[in-house]
Amino acid sequence: MKQRDLVRLKRVLLTDQMRIPNGMADLLRNDMVTVLDGYFELDKKSLQLVMTIEDSGLYRISVQAQASAVRKMQTI
Amino acid sequence: MARAIVITSGKGGVGKTTVTANVGRALAMRGKKTVLIEGDVGLNNLDVVLGVEDRVVFDAGEVVTGRATIAQTLIPVCDKLCLLPATTHSVEILTSDVFVTLTEALKKEFEYVLIDSPAGIEEGFYRSVKGADEALLVCTPHLTSIRDGYKAARFMGSFGIENIGLIVNRVRSEHVLDGSSFRPEEISESMHLPLLGVLPEDDEVNTYGLCELDKMRYAFGLIASNVDKGERKIYDVLSETKGIKNKLKRWLS
Ligand SMILES: Nc1ncnc2c1ncn2[C@@H]1O[C@H](COP(=O)(O)OP(=O)(O)OP(=O)(O)O)[C@@H](O)[C@H]1O
Ligand SMILES: [Mg+2]
């Protein structure tokens, strides 16, 4: 088969797998904000969540965010 | 240890029932005691493909309700090959748990239990997959069939079925040669599934369920031997075009 068609086949299979349940990305994003905000003065809008899938079928999840300072850890 | 193998595809009409019947017979001819379970309970056709539809008296549902024993219900097809039929009447009774129980019972009597699954990835699919230890995934060299098959394979993975062999059906040598169709190896690589068999497109399959032509019997025999012995001998569709006569035909066309 022509290279173009093979690439199309692989893309179709990967995007099917990639499909993450509706709303899951938003939930995860909110959870990440809550977690990171516990440690940093987080710029909440800056948080970027990127999920990709590799040829092997593994998911790669990366989270990036900016913060202006580290929060003071409270001790008991 | 007996092996329960589900034959499935996601997409409909790609050859599950044909593969179940013919690979089942090929296993029986290798001397293995084999039983085929009709898993397409609503739209059963395995009886017709095997040519035993007139001999169906009881069905799997009646084994469950106690009206018949498994022995009374099993239909002998040929030496070492039996069918456990299921008909539309039993759709309600034959839950996935019941299927697991039936499969386990048959595994005590047979060496191979092949389950013909319905199309789709809904309840009927789940029913036929749940009792299986491994799977044969059938697809054709078409994008839609590969895509649906891949989904079915991933579902099976989530049910714990890891041993899934790929069978590419209806392969046409002329399309492989001119590059207008996916090659079985390309499909296997894209789906991350080991290639266990290739079956050529042949009109004979449409006419008879159980194939008698040498070519098809040979191709199904290779699959049975791969399943049985863990080999990887793949039918070469291009062999049909390799003879001198065929070469001449191609030069002249
Ligand atoms: N290799 C082949 N060459 C030609 N025709 C074929 C081949 N394999 C299957 N067919 C034909 O395709 C049709 C569908 O085959 P079959 O019933 O085995 O598919 P299926 O996957 O079981 O379908 P369903 O999803 O409806 O259960 C039948 O008419 C069959 O004869
Ligand atoms: Mg069928």
mmCIF file of C-alpha atoms and ligand atoms in Angstrom:
data_model
loop_
_atom_site.group_PDB
_atom_site.id
_atom_site.type_symbol
_atom_site.label_atom_id
_atom_site.label_comp_id
_atom_site.label_asym_id
_atom_site.label_seq_id
_atom_site.Cartn_x
_atom_site.Cartn_y
_atom_site.Cartn_z
ATOM 1 C CA MET A 1 0.000 0.000 0.000
ATOM 2 C CA LYS A 2 1.098 3.532 -0.658
ATOM 3 C CA GLN A 3 2.895 5.360 2.127
ATOM 4 C CA ARG A 4 0.152 7.968 2.330
ATOM 5 C CA ASP A 5 -2.514 5.339 3.005
ATOM 6 C CA LEU A 6 -0.364 3.645 5.613
ATOM 7 C CA VAL A 7 0.115 6.911 7.443
ATOM 8 C CA ARG A 8 -3.634 7.462 7.324
ATOM 9 C CA LEU A 9 -4.293 3.982 8.750
ATOM 10 C CA LYS A 10 -1.903 4.559 11.644
ATOM 11 C CA ARG A 11 -3.421 7.948 12.361
ATOM 12 C CA VAL A 12 -6.951 6.541 12.450
ATOM 13 C CA LEU A 13 -5.930 3.798 14.875
ATOM 14 C CA LEU A 14 -4.082 6.199 17.130
ATOM 15 C CA THR A 15 -6.751 8.866 17.325
ATOM 16 C CA ASP A 16 -9.322 6.200 18.233
ATOM 17 C CA GLN A 17 -7.179 5.171 21.162
ATOM 18 C CA MET A 18 -6.434 8.717 22.094
ATOM 19 C CA ARG A 19 -10.079 9.510 22.671
ATOM 20 C CA ILE A 20 -10.290 10.136 26.362
ATOM 21 C CA PRO A 21 -13.758 10.033 27.979
ATOM 22 C CA ASN A 22 -15.678 13.294 27.772
ATOM 23 C CA GLY A 23 -14.767 15.651 30.531
ATOM 24 C CA MET A 24 -11.849 13.574 31.767
ATOM 25 C CA ALA A 25 -9.270 16.081 30.540
ATOM 26 C CA ASP A 26 -11.072 18.892 32.382
ATOM 27 C CA LEU A 27 -11.329 16.907 35.606
ATOM 28 C CA LEU A 28 -7.676 16.002 35.438
ATOM 29 C CA ARG A 29 -6.717 19.596 34.741
ATOM 30 C CA ASN A 30 -8.680 20.835 37.765
ATOM 31 C CA ASP A 31 -7.111 18.183 39.966
ATOM 32 C CA MET A 32 -3.620 19.137 38.809
ATOM 33 C CA VAL A 33 -4.335 22.791 39.611
ATOM 34 C CA THR A 34 -5.486 21.839 43.121
ATOM 35 C CA VAL A 35 -2.426 19.680 43.744
ATOM 36 C CA LEU A 36 0.136 22.164 42.409
ATOM 37 C CA ASP A 37 -1.577 25.102 44.076
ATOM 38 C CA GLY A 38 -0.918 23.435 47.406
ATOM 39 C CA TYR A 39 2.812 23.802 46.825
ATOM 40 C CA PHE A 40 3.182 26.927 44.666
ATOM 41 C CA GLU A 41 1.642 30.341 44.203
ATOM 42 C CA LEU A 42 0.270 29.018 40.960
ATOM 43 C CA ASP A 43 -0.775 31.030 37.951
ATOM 44 C CA LYS A 44 -3.820 28.818 37.480
ATOM 45 C CA LYS A 45 -4.467 29.869 33.914
ATOM 46 C CA SER A 46 -0.972 28.869 32.843
ATOM 47 C CA LEU A 47 -1.477 25.166 33.438
ATOM 48 C CA GLN A 48 -1.113 23.139 30.272
ATOM 49 C CA LEU A 49 -2.047 19.515 30.059
ATOM 50 C CA VAL A 50 -0.855 17.581 27.004
ATOM 51 C CA MET A 51 -1.697 13.952 26.405
ATOM 52 C CA THR A 52 -0.234 12.067 23.446
ATOM 53 C CA ILE A 53 0.008 8.465 22.518
ATOM 54 C CA GLU A 54 3.126 6.826 21.160
ATOM 55 C CA ASP A 55 3.344 4.213 18.420
ATOM 56 C CA SER A 56 3.851 1.549 21.056
ATOM 57 C CA GLY A 57 0.451 2.466 22.563
ATOM 58 C CA LEU A 58 1.913 4.173 25.645
ATOM 59 C CA TYR A 59 0.318 7.413 26.795
ATOM 60 C CA ARG A 60 2.601 10.341 27.506
ATOM 61 C CA ILE A 61 1.084 12.905 29.834
ATOM 62 C CA SER A 62 2.817 16.173 30.485
ATOM 63 C CA VAL A 63 1.782 19.002 32.734
ATOM 64 C CA GLN A 64 3.338 22.454 32.566
ATOM 65 C CA ALA A 65 2.556 25.432 34.741
ATOM 66 C CA GLN A 66 4.004 28.670 36.029
ATOM 67 C CA ALA A 67 4.176 29.830 39.589
ATOM 68 C CA SER A 68 5.404 33.058 41.135
ATOM 69 C CA ALA A 69 6.594 31.559 44.408
ATOM 70 C CA VAL A 70 6.812 28.487 46.545
ATOM 71 C CA ARG A 71 4.227 28.337 49.306
ATOM 72 C CA LYS A 72 5.445 28.295 52.862
ATOM 73 C CA MET A 73 4.994 24.826 54.241
ATOM 74 C CA GLN A 74 2.870 24.908 57.352
ATOM 75 C CA THR A 75 4.073 22.877 60.260
ATOM 76 C CA ILE A 76 1.931 21.681 63.114
ATOM 77 C CA MET B 1 -5.036 -28.011 28.975
ATOM 78 C CA ALA B 2 -8.007 -27.260 26.729
ATOM 79 C CA ARG B 3 -8.004 -23.888 24.991
ATOM 80 C CA ALA B 4 -11.059 -21.668 24.542
ATOM 81 C CA ILE B 5 -10.573 -19.318 21.586
ATOM 82 C CA VAL B 6 -13.020 -16.629 20.547
ATOM 83 C CA ILE B 7 -13.185 -15.630 16.872
ATOM 84 C CA THR B 8 -14.096 -11.998 16.649
ATOM 85 C CA SER B 9 -13.733 -8.918 14.450
ATOM 86 C CA GLY B 10 -15.647 -5.863 15.606
ATOM 87 C CA LYS B 11 -16.928 -5.274 12.093
ATOM 88 C CA GLY B 12 -19.649 -7.522 10.669
ATOM 89 C CA GLY B 13 -19.414 -9.778 7.656
ATOM 90 C CA VAL B 14 -15.637 -10.092 7.505
ATOM 91 C CA GLY B 15 -15.524 -13.882 7.888
ATOM 92 C CA LYS B 16 -15.743 -14.840 11.582
ATOM 93 C CA THR B 17 -18.204 -17.669 11.031
ATOM 94 C CA THR B 18 -16.320 -18.928 7.970
ATOM 95 C CA VAL B 19 -13.061 -18.966 9.943
ATOM 96 C CA THR B 20 -14.652 -20.644 12.985
ATOM 97 C CA ALA B 21 -16.106 -23.454 10.862
ATOM 98 C CA ASN B 22 -13.083 -24.093 8.677
ATOM 99 C CA VAL B 23 -10.362 -23.698 11.295
ATOM 100 C CA GLY B 24 -12.489 -25.899 13.576
ATOM 101 C CA ARG B 25 -12.607 -28.609 10.965
ATOM 102 C CA ALA B 26 -8.894 -28.277 10.250
ATOM 103 C CA LEU B 27 -8.138 -28.724 13.964
ATOM 104 C CA ALA B 28 -10.382 -31.808 14.041
ATOM 105 C CA MET B 29 -8.514 -33.174 11.036
ATOM 106 C CA ARG B 30 -5.299 -32.747 12.964
ATOM 107 C CA GLY B 31 -6.849 -35.153 15.451
ATOM 108 C CA LYS B 32 -7.851 -32.551 18.030
ATOM 109 C CA LYS B 33 -11.248 -32.928 19.715
ATOM 110 C CA THR B 34 -12.903 -29.639 18.868
ATOM 111 C CA VAL B 35 -16.250 -28.037 19.688
ATOM 112 C CA LEU B 36 -17.647 -24.884 18.122
ATOM 113 C CA ILE B 37 -19.945 -22.699 20.211
ATOM 114 C CA GLU B 38 -22.501 -20.515 18.484
ATOM 115 C CA GLY B 39 -21.838 -17.175 20.109
ATOM 116 C CA ASP B 40 -23.913 -15.148 17.656
ATOM 117 C CA VAL B 41 -27.025 -16.064 19.591
ATOM 118 C CA GLY B 42 -29.504 -13.748 17.908
ATOM 119 C CA LEU B 43 -28.310 -14.221 14.314
ATOM 120 C CA ASN B 44 -26.926 -17.754 14.451
ATOM 121 C CA ASN B 45 -25.446 -19.065 11.199
ATOM 122 C CA LEU B 46 -22.758 -21.485 12.224
ATOM 123 C CA ASP B 47 -25.228 -24.381 11.803
ATOM 124 C CA VAL B 48 -25.854 -23.387 8.192
ATOM 125 C CA VAL B 49 -22.193 -22.858 7.344
ATOM 126 C CA LEU B 50 -21.469 -26.317 8.749
ATOM 127 C CA GLY B 51 -24.441 -27.756 6.880
ATOM 128 C CA VAL B 52 -26.117 -29.208 9.990
ATOM 129 C CA GLU B 53 -29.069 -26.838 10.396
ATOM 130 C CA ASP B 54 -31.572 -29.684 9.928
ATOM 131 C CA ARG B 55 -30.106 -31.575 12.836
ATOM 132 C CA VAL B 56 -30.525 -28.889 15.505
ATOM 133 C CA VAL B 57 -32.931 -30.291 18.131
ATOM 134 C CA PHE B 58 -31.936 -28.589 21.365
ATOM 135 C CA ASP B 59 -29.878 -25.488 21.934
ATOM 136 C CA ALA B 60 -27.511 -24.132 24.568
ATOM 137 C CA GLY B 61 -30.379 -22.344 26.340
ATOM 138 C CA GLU B 62 -32.112 -25.667 26.966
ATOM 139 C CA VAL B 63 -28.982 -27.051 28.579
ATOM 140 C CA VAL B 64 -29.177 -24.175 31.032
ATOM 141 C CA THR B 65 -32.870 -24.664 31.823
ATOM 142 C CA GLY B 66 -32.326 -28.398 32.240
ATOM 143 C CA ARG B 67 -34.496 -29.518 29.311
ATOM 144 C CA ALA B 68 -31.555 -31.217 27.651
ATOM 145 C CA THR B 69 -28.071 -32.412 28.529
ATOM 146 C CA ILE B 70 -24.969 -31.073 26.803
ATOM 147 C CA ALA B 71 -24.482 -34.487 25.184
ATOM 148 C CA GLN B 72 -28.004 -34.381 23.687
ATOM 149 C CA THR B 73 -27.475 -30.860 22.444
ATOM 150 C CA LEU B 74 -24.091 -31.242 20.775
ATOM 151 C CA ILE B 75 -24.334 -31.951 17.050
ATOM 152 C CA PRO B 76 -21.584 -34.092 15.547
ATOM 153 C CA VAL B 77 -20.321 -32.450 12.345
ATOM 154 C CA CYS B 78 -17.572 -34.866 11.389
ATOM 155 C CA ASP B 79 -15.000 -36.966 13.190
ATOM 156 C CA LYS B 80 -13.805 -35.078 16.303
ATOM 157 C CA LEU B 81 -15.893 -31.973 15.517
ATOM 158 C CA CYS B 82 -19.128 -30.903 17.278
ATOM 159 C CA LEU B 83 -21.335 -27.837 17.350
ATOM 160 C CA LEU B 84 -23.108 -26.398 20.378
ATOM 161 C CA PRO B 85 -25.964 -24.477 18.758
ATOM 162 C CA ALA B 86 -27.684 -21.432 20.207
ATOM 163 C CA THR B 87 -30.803 -19.965 18.693
ATOM 164 C CA THR B 88 -32.774 -16.767 18.911
ATOM 165 C CA HIS B 89 -35.057 -18.319 21.573
ATOM 166 C CA SER B 90 -32.230 -18.378 24.085
ATOM 167 C CA VAL B 91 -31.006 -14.802 23.851
ATOM 168 C CA GLU B 92 -32.322 -13.965 27.327
ATOM 169 C CA ILE B 93 -31.107 -17.097 29.083
ATOM 170 C CA LEU B 94 -27.604 -17.067 27.672
ATOM 171 C CA THR B 95 -25.946 -14.419 29.797
ATOM 172 C CA SER B 96 -22.196 -13.966 29.791
ATOM 173 C CA ASP B 97 -21.888 -15.874 33.069
ATOM 174 C CA VAL B 98 -23.841 -18.779 31.635
ATOM 175 C CA PHE B 99 -21.489 -18.767 28.658
ATOM 176 C CA VAL B 100 -18.487 -18.963 30.944
ATOM 177 C CA THR B 101 -19.994 -21.993 32.699
ATOM 178 C CA LEU B 102 -20.768 -23.724 29.383
ATOM 179 C CA THR B 103 -17.274 -23.031 28.073
ATOM 180 C CA GLU B 104 -15.667 -24.400 31.227
ATOM 181 C CA ALA B 105 -17.798 -27.548 31.019
ATOM 182 C CA LEU B 106 -16.839 -28.109 27.373
ATOM 183 C CA LYS B 107 -13.159 -27.576 28.127
ATOM 184 C CA LYS B 108 -13.289 -30.751 30.206
ATOM 185 C CA GLU B 109 -14.429 -32.801 27.210
ATOM 186 C CA PHE B 110 -12.648 -31.144 24.284
ATOM 187 C CA GLU B 111 -9.163 -29.939 23.436
ATOM 188 C CA TYR B 112 -10.332 -26.868 21.543
ATOM 189 C CA VAL B 113 -13.418 -24.743 22.199
ATOM 190 C CA LEU B 114 -13.931 -22.170 19.425
ATOM 191 C CA ILE B 115 -16.515 -19.452 20.029
ATOM 192 C CA ASP B 116 -17.991 -17.633 17.030
ATOM 193 C CA SER B 117 -18.674 -14.080 18.178
ATOM 194 C CA PRO B 118 -21.280 -11.703 16.770
ATOM 195 C CA ALA B 119 -20.328 -8.414 15.120
ATOM 196 C CA GLY B 120 -20.131 -5.302 17.257
ATOM 197 C CA ILE B 121 -18.590 -4.660 20.637
ATOM 198 C CA GLU B 122 -21.773 -4.750 22.694
ATOM 199 C CA GLU B 123 -23.383 -7.373 24.892
ATOM 200 C CA GLY B 124 -23.106 -10.305 22.488
ATOM 201 C CA PHE B 125 -19.416 -9.602 21.975
ATOM 202 C CA TYR B 126 -18.875 -9.493 25.709
ATOM 203 C CA ARG B 127 -20.751 -12.773 26.146
ATOM 204 C CA SER B 128 -18.574 -14.641 23.673
ATOM 205 C CA VAL B 129 -15.331 -13.071 24.836
ATOM 206 C CA LYS B 130 -15.802 -13.526 28.576
ATOM 207 C CA GLY B 131 -15.227 -17.271 28.697
ATOM 208 C CA ALA B 132 -12.336 -17.257 26.221
ATOM 209 C CA ASP B 133 -8.648 -17.580 27.068
ATOM 210 C CA GLU B 134 -7.377 -16.249 23.748
ATOM 211 C CA ALA B 135 -8.652 -14.812 20.479
ATOM 212 C CA LEU B 136 -8.409 -14.868 16.726
ATOM 213 C CA LEU B 137 -9.157 -11.453 15.312
ATOM 214 C CA VAL B 138 -10.442 -11.539 11.737
ATOM 215 C CA CYS B 139 -10.265 -8.520 9.463
ATOM 216 C CA THR B 140 -10.175 -7.733 5.755
ATOM 217 C CA PRO B 141 -7.608 -5.421 4.128
ATOM 218 C CA HIS B 142 -9.943 -2.432 4.418
ATOM 219 C CA LEU B 143 -9.472 0.598 6.611
ATOM 220 C CA THR B 144 -12.913 0.309 8.276
ATOM 221 C CA SER B 145 -12.438 -3.349 9.110
ATOM 222 C CA ILE B 146 -8.945 -2.756 10.500
ATOM 223 C CA ARG B 147 -10.163 0.130 12.603
ATOM 224 C CA ASP B 148 -13.079 -1.827 14.113
ATOM 225 C CA GLY B 149 -10.875 -4.848 14.660
ATOM 226 C CA TYR B 150 -8.361 -2.757 16.508
ATOM 227 C CA LYS B 151 -11.060 -1.473 18.845
ATOM 228 C CA ALA B 152 -12.277 -5.005 19.499
ATOM 229 C CA ALA B 153 -8.702 -6.080 20.240
ATOM 230 C CA ARG B 154 -8.271 -3.282 22.740
ATOM 231 C CA PHE B 155 -11.525 -4.202 24.462
ATOM 232 C CA MET B 156 -10.357 -7.790 24.738
ATOM 233 C CA GLY B 157 -7.111 -6.550 26.213
ATOM 234 C CA SER B 158 -9.100 -4.839 28.951
ATOM 235 C CA PHE B 159 -10.879 -8.165 29.681
ATOM 236 C CA GLY B 160 -7.513 -9.809 30.164
ATOM 237 C CA ILE B 161 -7.238 -11.565 26.793
ATOM 238 C CA GLU B 162 -3.679 -10.954 25.747
ATOM 239 C CA ASN B 163 -3.033 -13.708 23.268
ATOM 240 C CA ILE B 164 -4.688 -12.337 20.129
ATOM 241 C CA GLY B 165 -3.688 -13.610 16.685
ATOM 242 C CA LEU B 166 -4.577 -11.728 13.523
ATOM 243 C CA ILE B 167 -6.197 -13.350 10.495
ATOM 244 C CA VAL B 168 -6.467 -11.267 7.361
ATOM 245 C CA ASN B 169 -9.279 -12.587 5.178
ATOM 246 C CA ARG B 170 -10.292 -11.872 1.570
ATOM 247 C CA VAL B 171 -6.827 -10.894 0.409
ATOM 248 C CA ARG B 172 -6.588 -10.422 -3.354
ATOM 249 C CA SER B 173 -3.237 -11.095 -4.926
ATOM 250 C CA GLU B 174 -3.728 -8.582 -7.750
ATOM 251 C CA HIS B 175 -4.377 -5.812 -5.227
ATOM 252 C CA VAL B 176 -1.351 -6.775 -3.192
ATOM 253 C CA LEU B 177 0.749 -6.749 -6.358
ATOM 254 C CA ASP B 178 -0.372 -3.364 -7.631
ATOM 255 C CA GLY B 179 -0.201 -1.813 -4.165
ATOM 256 C CA SER B 180 -3.863 -0.826 -4.066
ATOM 257 C CA SER B 181 -4.551 -2.774 -0.890
ATOM 258 C CA PHE B 182 -2.940 -3.075 2.542
ATOM 259 C CA ARG B 183 -0.653 -6.076 2.808
ATOM 260 C CA PRO B 184 -1.318 -8.460 5.729
ATOM 261 C CA GLU B 185 2.104 -7.633 7.218
ATOM 262 C CA GLU B 186 1.312 -3.924 7.145
ATOM 263 C CA ILE B 187 -1.994 -4.536 8.916
ATOM 264 C CA SER B 188 -0.369 -6.722 11.535
ATOM 265 C CA GLU B 189 2.258 -4.083 12.234
ATOM 266 C CA SER B 190 -0.246 -1.232 12.490
ATOM 267 C CA MET B 191 -2.484 -3.191 14.844
ATOM 268 C CA HIS B 192 0.423 -4.469 16.960
ATOM 269 C CA LEU B 193 -0.960 -7.999 16.577
ATOM 270 C CA PRO B 194 0.982 -11.063 15.424
ATOM 271 C CA LEU B 195 -0.090 -12.352 12.011
ATOM 272 C CA LEU B 196 -1.482 -15.862 12.395
ATOM 273 C CA GLY B 197 -3.085 -16.375 9.020
ATOM 274 C CA VAL B 198 -3.921 -15.051 5.580
ATOM 275 C CA LEU B 199 -6.905 -16.213 3.539
ATOM 276 C CA PRO B 200 -7.381 -15.415 -0.134
ATOM 277 C CA GLU B 201 -10.570 -14.047 -1.631
ATOM 278 C CA ASP B 202 -12.355 -16.955 -3.272
ATOM 279 C CA ASP B 203 -15.828 -17.439 -4.688
ATOM 280 C CA GLU B 204 -15.941 -20.935 -3.274
ATOM 281 C CA VAL B 205 -16.345 -19.494 0.220
ATOM 282 C CA ASN B 206 -19.572 -17.884 -0.813
ATOM 283 C CA THR B 207 -21.018 -21.051 -2.258
ATOM 284 C CA TYR B 208 -20.094 -23.517 0.468
ATOM 285 C CA GLY B 209 -19.447 -22.775 4.094
ATOM 286 C CA LEU B 210 -16.920 -25.542 4.534
ATOM 287 C CA CYS B 211 -14.389 -25.162 1.759
ATOM 288 C CA GLU B 212 -13.406 -28.191 -0.299
ATOM 289 C CA LEU B 213 -10.986 -26.615 -2.779
ATOM 290 C CA ASP B 214 -7.374 -27.528 -2.071
ATOM 291 C CA LYS B 215 -6.282 -23.914 -1.944
ATOM 292 C CA MET B 216 -8.698 -22.880 0.814
ATOM 293 C CA ARG B 217 -8.268 -26.103 2.767
ATOM 294 C CA TYR B 218 -4.532 -25.547 2.681
ATOM 295 C CA ALA B 219 -4.865 -21.939 3.890
ATOM 296 C CA PHE B 220 -7.179 -22.942 6.760
ATOM 297 C CA GLY B 221 -4.920 -25.897 7.556
ATOM 298 C CA LEU B 222 -1.957 -23.543 8.009
ATOM 299 C CA ILE B 223 -3.951 -21.452 10.486
ATOM 300 C CA ALA B 224 -4.958 -24.551 12.441
ATOM 301 C CA SER B 225 -1.364 -25.697 12.571
ATOM 302 C CA ASN B 226 -0.212 -22.239 13.693
ATOM 303 C CA VAL B 227 -2.830 -22.244 16.456
ATOM 304 C CA ASP B 228 -2.020 -25.789 17.487
ATOM 305 C CA LYS B 229 1.760 -25.707 17.327
ATOM 306 C CA GLY B 230 2.540 -22.035 17.800
ATOM 307 C CA GLU B 231 4.017 -21.801 14.304
ATOM 308 C CA ARG B 232 3.803 -18.856 11.922
ATOM 309 C CA LYS B 233 3.323 -20.374 8.495
ATOM 310 C CA ILE B 234 1.441 -17.868 6.387
ATOM 311 C CA TYR B 235 -0.398 -18.629 3.166
ATOM 312 C CA ASP B 236 1.255 -16.830 0.256
ATOM 313 C CA VAL B 237 -1.497 -15.206 -1.837
ATOM 314 C CA LEU B 238 1.082 -14.326 -4.458
ATOM 315 C CA SER B 239 1.732 -18.008 -5.120
ATOM 316 C CA GLU B 240 -1.376 -17.888 -7.306
ATOM 317 C CA THR B 241 0.385 -15.458 -9.619
ATOM 318 C CA LYS B 242 3.799 -17.088 -9.634
ATOM 319 C CA GLY B 243 3.304 -19.886 -12.181
ATOM 320 C CA ILE B 244 4.648 -19.511 -15.740
ATOM 321 C CA LYS B 245 1.114 -19.361 -17.118
ATOM 322 C CA ASN B 246 0.179 -16.536 -14.796
ATOM 323 C CA LYS B 247 3.350 -14.646 -15.598
ATOM 324 C CA LEU B 248 2.504 -14.917 -19.276
ATOM 325 C CA LYS B 249 -1.010 -13.753 -18.592
ATOM 326 C CA ARG B 250 0.304 -10.708 -16.795
ATOM 327 C CA TRP B 251 2.786 -9.880 -19.582
ATOM 328 C CA LEU B 252 0.083 -10.135 -22.163
ATOM 329 C CA SER B 253 -2.501 -8.106 -20.276
HETATM 330 N N1 LIG C 1 -12.196 -15.473 1.718
HETATM 331 C C1 LIG C 1 -13.433 -15.218 1.269
HETATM 332 N N2 LIG C 1 -13.683 -15.133 -0.057
HETATM 333 C C2 LIG C 1 -14.935 -14.883 -0.519
HETATM 334 N N3 LIG C 1 -16.003 -14.717 0.263
HETATM 335 C C3 LIG C 1 -15.836 -14.778 1.597
HETATM 336 C C4 LIG C 1 -14.545 -15.034 2.174
HETATM 337 N N4 LIG C 1 -14.686 -15.050 3.524
HETATM 338 C C5 LIG C 1 -15.989 -14.828 3.776
HETATM 339 N N5 LIG C 1 -16.692 -14.652 2.631
HETATM 340 C C6 LIG C 1 -18.134 -14.401 2.499
HETATM 341 O O1 LIG C 1 -18.462 -13.238 3.212
HETATM 342 C C7 LIG C 1 -19.726 -13.376 3.836
HETATM 343 C C8 LIG C 1 -19.605 -13.135 5.332
HETATM 344 O O2 LIG C 1 -18.834 -14.174 5.909
HETATM 345 P P1 LIG C 1 -19.139 -14.680 7.383
HETATM 346 O O3 LIG C 1 -20.567 -14.990 7.579
HETATM 347 O O4 LIG C 1 -18.147 -15.740 7.705
HETATM 348 O O5 LIG C 1 -18.775 -13.347 8.178
HETATM 349 P P2 LIG C 1 -19.092 -12.998 9.689
HETATM 350 O O6 LIG C 1 -17.973 -12.133 10.141
HETATM 351 O O7 LIG C 1 -19.343 -14.232 10.471
HETATM 352 O O8 LIG C 1 -20.438 -12.161 9.562
HETATM 353 P P3 LIG C 1 -21.388 -11.659 10.767
HETATM 354 O O9 LIG C 1 -20.705 -10.473 11.337
HETATM 355 O O10 LIG C 1 -22.658 -11.333 10.085
HETATM 356 O O11 LIG C 1 -21.495 -12.796 11.728
HETATM 357 C C9 LIG C 1 -20.229 -14.782 3.513
HETATM 358 O O12 LIG C 1 -21.112 -14.710 2.425
HETATM 359 C C10 LIG C 1 -18.970 -15.514 3.148
HETATM 360 O O13 LIG C 1 -19.216 -16.551 2.260
HETATM 361 MG MG MG C 2 -20.991 -14.710 11.748
#
